[in-house]
Short mmCIF file of C-alpha atoms and ligand atoms in Angstrom, two decimals:
data_model
loop_
_atom_site.label_atom_id
_atom_site.label_comp_id
_atom_site.label_asym_id
_atom_site.label_seq_id
_atom_site.Cartn_x
_atom_site.Cartn_y
_atom_site.Cartn_z
CA UNK P 231 5.50 -34.43 19.80
CA UNK P 232 8.12 -33.48 22.34
CA UNK P 233 10.60 -30.66 21.92
CA UNK P 234 10.70 -28.26 19.02
CA UNK P 235 12.65 -29.02 15.87
CA UNK P 236 15.75 -26.90 15.42
CA UNK P 237 15.22 -23.56 13.74
CA UNK P 238 15.42 -23.93 9.99
CA UNK P 239 14.25 -27.53 9.97
CA UNK P 240 12.07 -27.82 6.89
CA UNK P 241 9.25 -27.19 6.44
CA UNK P 242 9.08 -24.02 8.52
CA UNK P 243 5.68 -23.33 10.03
CA UNK P 244 6.11 -19.57 10.05
CA UNK P 245 9.20 -18.63 8.02
CA UNK P 246 9.25 -15.05 9.32
CA UNK P 247 8.54 -15.85 12.98
CA UNK P 248 10.14 -19.23 13.65
CA UNK P 249 13.51 -17.85 14.71
CA UNK P 250 11.84 -15.32 17.04
CA UNK P 251 9.60 -17.99 18.54
CA UNK P 252 12.57 -20.26 19.13
CA UNK P 253 13.93 -17.63 21.52
CA UNK P 254 10.66 -17.25 23.45
CA UNK P 255 9.51 -19.40 26.35
CA UNK P 256 6.68 -19.79 28.85
CA UNK P 257 8.12 -16.93 30.95
CA UNK P 258 7.84 -14.47 28.08
CA UNK P 259 5.56 -16.01 25.44
CA UNK P 260 4.97 -14.37 22.09
CA UNK P 261 1.43 -13.46 21.12
CA UNK P 262 0.67 -14.76 17.68
CA UNK P 263 -2.46 -14.13 15.63
CA UNK P 264 -3.80 -16.92 13.43
CA UNK P 265 -6.08 -16.16 10.50
CA UNK P 266 -7.43 -19.26 8.82
CA UNK P 267 -9.47 -19.13 5.65
CA UNK P 268 -9.92 -20.36 2.12
CA UNK P 269 -8.54 -17.07 0.75
CA UNK P 270 -10.06 -17.67 -2.68
CA UNK P 271 -8.98 -14.90 -3.17
CA UNK P 272 -7.45 -13.01 -0.21
CA UNK P 273 -8.97 -9.51 -0.06
CA UNK P 274 -8.73 -6.25 1.90
CA UNK P 275 -11.31 -7.48 4.44
CA UNK P 276 -8.90 -10.23 5.55
CA UNK P 277 -5.88 -7.93 5.64
CA UNK P 278 -7.72 -5.22 7.55
CA UNK P 279 -8.93 -7.45 10.40
CA UNK P 280 -5.46 -9.00 10.69
CA UNK P 281 -3.80 -5.59 10.84
CA UNK P 282 -6.23 -4.26 13.44
CA UNK P 283 -5.86 -7.40 15.60
CA UNK P 284 -2.08 -7.05 15.37
CA UNK P 285 -2.16 -3.43 16.51
CA UNK P 286 -4.89 -3.67 19.15
CA UNK P 287 -3.67 -6.81 20.91
CA UNK P 288 0.08 -6.19 20.68
CA UNK P 289 0.66 -9.31 18.61
CA UNK P 290 4.13 -10.20 17.37
CA UNK P 291 2.58 -11.09 14.06
CA UNK P 292 -0.29 -12.73 12.25
CA UNK P 293 0.05 -16.10 10.60
CA UNK P 294 -2.25 -16.66 7.64
CA UNK P 295 -3.16 -20.33 7.27
CA UNK P 296 -4.93 -21.19 4.03
CA UNK P 297 -7.04 -24.32 4.27
CA UNK P 298 -6.27 -27.42 2.27
CA UNK P 299 -9.70 -28.93 1.70
CA UNK P 300 -12.02 -27.12 4.11
CA UNK P 301 -14.62 -29.36 5.77
CA UNK P 302 -17.41 -26.85 5.19
CA UNK P 303 -16.70 -26.04 1.56
CA UNK P 304 -16.85 -29.48 -0.04
CA UNK P 305 -19.76 -28.43 -2.23
CA UNK P 306 -17.90 -26.13 -4.59
CA UNK P 307 -14.60 -26.33 -6.43
CA UNK P 308 -11.98 -24.04 -4.94
CA UNK P 309 -8.90 -22.68 -6.63
CA UNK P 310 -5.78 -24.80 -6.37
CA UNK P 311 -3.69 -24.57 -3.25
CA UNK P 312 -0.82 -23.17 -5.28
CA UNK P 313 -2.94 -20.36 -6.75
CA UNK P 314 -4.29 -19.41 -3.32
CA UNK P 315 -0.78 -19.56 -1.81
CA UNK P 316 0.63 -17.44 -4.64
CA UNK P 317 -2.05 -14.78 -4.14
CA UNK P 318 -1.48 -14.79 -0.38
CA UNK P 319 2.28 -14.48 -0.62
CA UNK P 320 1.86 -11.60 -3.04
CA UNK P 321 -0.57 -9.93 -0.62
CA UNK P 322 1.61 -10.44 2.48
CA UNK P 323 5.07 -9.80 1.06
CA UNK P 324 5.27 -6.11 1.94
CA UNK P 325 4.24 -6.58 5.58
CA UNK P 326 6.95 -8.00 7.88
CA UNK P 327 4.48 -8.84 10.66
CA UNK P 328 2.34 -11.03 8.39
CA UNK P 329 3.43 -14.56 7.51
CA UNK P 330 2.13 -17.50 5.53
CA UNK P 331 1.84 -21.06 6.84
CA UNK P 332 1.55 -24.12 4.58
CA UNK P 333 0.60 -26.52 7.34
CA UNK P 334 -2.98 -27.16 6.17
CA UNK P 335 -2.15 -26.96 2.48
CA UNK P 336 0.48 -29.67 2.85
CA UNK P 337 -1.72 -31.93 4.94
CA UNK P 338 -3.74 -34.41 2.87
CA UNK P 339 -7.48 -34.73 3.30
CA UNK P 340 -10.11 -32.54 4.92
CA UNK P 341 -8.94 -29.75 7.19
CA UNK P 342 -10.05 -29.28 10.79
CA UNK P 343 -8.89 -26.27 12.80
CA UNK P 344 -8.40 -28.30 15.96
CA UNK P 345 -5.75 -30.45 14.25
CA UNK P 346 -3.88 -27.34 13.15
CA UNK P 347 -4.02 -25.75 16.60
CA UNK P 348 -2.78 -28.96 18.23
CA UNK P 349 0.09 -29.14 15.76
CA UNK P 350 1.07 -25.54 16.46
CA UNK P 351 0.89 -26.16 20.22
CA UNK P 352 2.98 -29.29 19.89
CA UNK P 353 5.54 -27.39 17.86
CA UNK P 354 5.75 -24.23 19.93
CA UNK P 355 4.50 -25.42 23.34
CA UNK P 356 4.20 -22.54 25.81
CA UNK P 357 6.47 -20.19 23.86
CA UNK P 358 3.42 -18.84 22.05
CA UNK P 359 -0.05 -17.62 23.04
CA UNK P 360 -2.46 -18.13 20.16
CA UNK P 361 -5.05 -15.52 19.15
CA UNK P 362 -7.47 -16.92 16.62
CA UNK P 363 -8.86 -14.16 14.40
CA UNK P 364 -12.33 -14.57 12.89
CA UNK P 365 -15.04 -12.54 11.23
CA UNK P 366 -18.48 -12.44 12.85
CA UNK P 367 -19.87 -15.18 10.58
CA UNK P 368 -17.15 -17.59 11.65
CA UNK P 369 -17.46 -16.49 15.30
CA UNK P 370 -21.11 -17.54 15.37
CA UNK P 371 -20.30 -21.00 14.08
CA UNK P 372 -17.43 -21.68 16.48
CA UNK P 373 -19.43 -23.96 18.74
CA UNK P 374 -20.19 -26.21 15.74
CA UNK P 375 -16.54 -26.71 14.88
CA UNK P 376 -15.03 -30.09 15.55
CA UNK P 377 -13.80 -30.30 19.17
CA UNK P 378 -14.94 -26.75 19.85
CA UNK P 379 -14.43 -27.07 23.60
CA UNK P 380 -10.82 -28.12 23.01
CA UNK P 381 -10.36 -25.12 20.70
CA UNK P 382 -11.66 -22.92 23.53
CA UNK P 383 -8.86 -24.12 25.81
CA UNK P 384 -6.13 -23.48 23.24
CA UNK P 385 -6.85 -19.99 21.91
CA UNK P 386 -8.27 -16.58 22.60
CA UNK P 387 -10.78 -15.67 19.90
CA UNK P 388 -10.53 -12.21 18.37
CA UNK P 389 -13.72 -11.41 16.45
CA UNK P 390 -14.32 -8.66 13.91
CA UNK P 391 -17.69 -7.37 12.80
CA UNK P 392 -18.85 -8.26 9.33
CA UNK P 393 -21.51 -6.30 7.45
CA UNK P 394 -24.76 -8.21 7.25
CA UNK P 395 -23.90 -10.42 10.21
CA UNK P 396 -25.38 -9.68 13.62
CA UNK P 397 -22.72 -9.21 16.27
CA UNK P 398 -24.87 -10.24 19.21
CA UNK P 399 -25.52 -13.86 18.30
CA UNK P 400 -24.52 -16.40 20.92
CA UNK P 401 -21.37 -18.49 20.76
CA UNK P 402 -23.28 -21.66 21.60
CA UNK P 403 -22.57 -21.36 25.33
CA UNK P 404 -19.03 -22.69 25.07
CA UNK P 405 -16.43 -21.01 27.27
CA UNK P 406 -14.60 -19.15 24.54
CA UNK P 407 -12.43 -16.26 25.61
CA UNK P 408 -13.88 -14.01 22.90
CA UNK P 409 -12.73 -10.42 22.43
CA UNK P 410 -13.67 -7.83 19.84
CA UNK P 411 -11.46 -6.35 17.14
CA UNK P 412 -12.30 -2.75 16.41
CA UNK P 413 -12.47 -2.42 12.62
CA UNK P 414 -14.00 -0.42 9.83
CA UNK P 415 -16.45 -3.08 8.66
CA UNK P 416 -15.70 -3.84 5.02
CA UNK P 417 -18.44 -5.44 2.98
CA UNK P 418 -16.14 -7.64 0.90
CA UNK P 419 -16.29 -11.40 0.50
CA UNK P 420 -14.31 -13.75 -1.69
CA UNK P 421 -17.56 -15.20 -3.09
CA UNK P 422 -18.71 -11.81 -4.29
CA UNK P 423 -15.28 -11.12 -5.78
CA UNK P 424 -15.39 -14.40 -7.70
CA UNK P 425 -18.79 -13.45 -9.09
CA UNK P 426 -17.51 -10.01 -10.00
CA UNK P 427 -14.44 -11.41 -11.75
CA UNK P 428 -16.50 -13.96 -13.65
CA UNK P 429 -18.67 -11.11 -14.94
CA UNK P 430 -15.55 -9.33 -16.17
CA UNK P 431 -15.84 -6.55 -13.59
CA UNK P 432 -12.94 -4.78 -11.88
CA UNK P 433 -11.35 -6.04 -8.64
CA UNK P 434 -9.32 -2.87 -8.25
CA UNK P 435 -9.46 -1.39 -4.70
CA UNK P 436 -10.84 -4.56 -3.11
CA UNK P 437 -7.80 -6.83 -3.44
CA UNK P 438 -4.12 -5.80 -3.32
CA UNK P 439 -2.77 -4.92 -6.76
CA UNK P 440 -0.46 -7.99 -7.06
CA UNK P 441 -3.45 -10.23 -6.31
CA UNK P 442 -5.47 -8.49 -8.99
CA UNK P 443 -2.65 -9.01 -11.50
CA UNK P 444 -2.34 -12.67 -10.56
CA UNK P 445 -6.07 -13.29 -11.09
CA UNK P 446 -5.90 -11.64 -14.49
CA UNK P 447 -2.72 -13.34 -15.61
CA UNK P 448 -3.92 -16.78 -14.59
CA UNK P 449 -7.50 -16.31 -15.70
CA UNK P 450 -8.89 -17.33 -12.31
CA UNK P 451 -12.64 -17.34 -11.65
CA UNK P 452 -13.44 -17.54 -15.33
CA UNK P 453 -12.25 -14.00 -15.77
CA UNK P 454 -11.62 -12.99 -19.34
CA UNK P 455 -8.17 -11.44 -19.67
CA UNK P 456 -9.39 -8.16 -21.14
CA UNK P 457 -12.77 -6.55 -21.30
CA UNK P 458 -13.54 -4.94 -24.62
CA UNK P 459 -15.29 -1.67 -23.92
CA UNK P 460 -15.56 -0.05 -27.30
CA UNK P 461 -13.99 0.62 -30.63
CA UNK P 462 -11.94 3.69 -31.42
CA UNK P 463 -12.62 5.68 -34.60
CA UNK P 464 -9.69 4.05 -36.37
CA UNK P 465 -11.07 0.64 -35.56
CA UNK P 466 -8.46 -0.15 -32.88
CA UNK P 467 -10.02 -1.97 -29.98
CA UNK P 468 -9.75 -0.25 -26.60
CA UNK P 469 -9.52 -2.44 -23.56
CA UNK P 470 -10.60 -1.68 -20.05
CA UNK P 471 -7.76 -1.57 -17.57
CA UNK P 472 -8.89 -3.70 -14.72
P1 ATP H 54 -16.06 -16.88 1.00
O1 ATP H 54 -17.06 -15.88 0.51
O2 ATP H 54 -15.46 -17.76 -0.06
O3 ATP H 54 -16.54 -17.65 2.21
P2 ATP H 54 -14.69 -14.99 2.70
O4 ATP H 54 -14.60 -13.60 2.19
O5 ATP H 54 -15.72 -15.28 3.76
O6 ATP H 54 -14.81 -15.99 1.48
P3 ATP H 54 -12.87 -16.72 4.02
O7 ATP H 54 -11.57 -17.17 3.47
O8 ATP H 54 -14.02 -17.65 4.07
O9 ATP H 54 -13.27 -15.38 3.21
O10 ATP H 54 -12.68 -16.06 5.46
C1 ATP H 54 -11.61 -16.29 6.34
C2 ATP H 54 -11.88 -15.54 7.64
O11 ATP H 54 -11.91 -14.12 7.39
C3 ATP H 54 -13.24 -15.87 8.30
O12 ATP H 54 -13.07 -15.85 9.71
C4 ATP H 54 -14.12 -14.71 7.86
O13 ATP H 54 -15.18 -14.46 8.77
C5 ATP H 54 -13.13 -13.55 7.85
N1 ATP H 54 -13.51 -12.50 6.91
C6 ATP H 54 -13.51 -12.57 5.56
N2 ATP H 54 -13.90 -11.41 5.01
C7 ATP H 54 -14.17 -10.57 6.04
C8 ATP H 54 -14.63 -9.20 6.12
N3 ATP H 54 -14.91 -8.50 5.01
N4 ATP H 54 -14.79 -8.66 7.35
C9 ATP H 54 -14.52 -9.39 8.46
N5 ATP H 54 -14.09 -10.67 8.45
C10 ATP H 54 -13.91 -11.26 7.26
MG1 MG H 55 -16.25 -17.25 4.30
#
């Protein structure tokens, strides 16, 4: 692809950053963080590593890119793209340096990161330097990703620690420019949150409040809308506020 489409040409890749990026060039490129994931659901662990990467590496912003059909998660059903997008936009709406990208969601078929990075590069050329944000589990698998050596030439990897995952494992010997993100390691994963929700347990304090409401209102993860915790003396049923 040659040249960038005019600002405002639908669909925007990064609605909040596109206009800014259009003014940047190779002389003064913008630093943009990319955080890819299934986000089923997005949780405070994701938001925290993105925020710390933003602050520590002087990024202009962080672009969250939910996967369409991730290559490595074909073995379990995942929530619909629209549910995951809705939860993400609710989670990101109050932070002007976070943005949401539909690139992978709108692309049919299985998702590979290299395709996304090439598309972004084709779109923005040298106006943007890409910083790919990962947790330690993803960092260790980088060398197994499709076209990993090409990924290494396109991005700087910013890696955050993740409880239960060793930080010292090798990156498979590929020449990644890998730098640490200093975080408070949060032991939160979407899988555990799905299990918690399915058991009718509270997701308060581990996902942003609007995400928690969305999960409840749409009955995601087999969550029952209200948990009955007891009966009052007059027979009225009390419900747990989750
Ligand atoms: P799942 O349990 O479904 O795999 P997850 O919590 O790992 O969900 P993903 O959407 O798979 O979330 O993760 C997207 C990216 O965020 C990955 O790079 C992952 O390593 C990172 N990440 C997720 N949770 C954390 C966390 N608590 N601390 C650090 N990194 C995290
Ligand atoms: Mg994961």
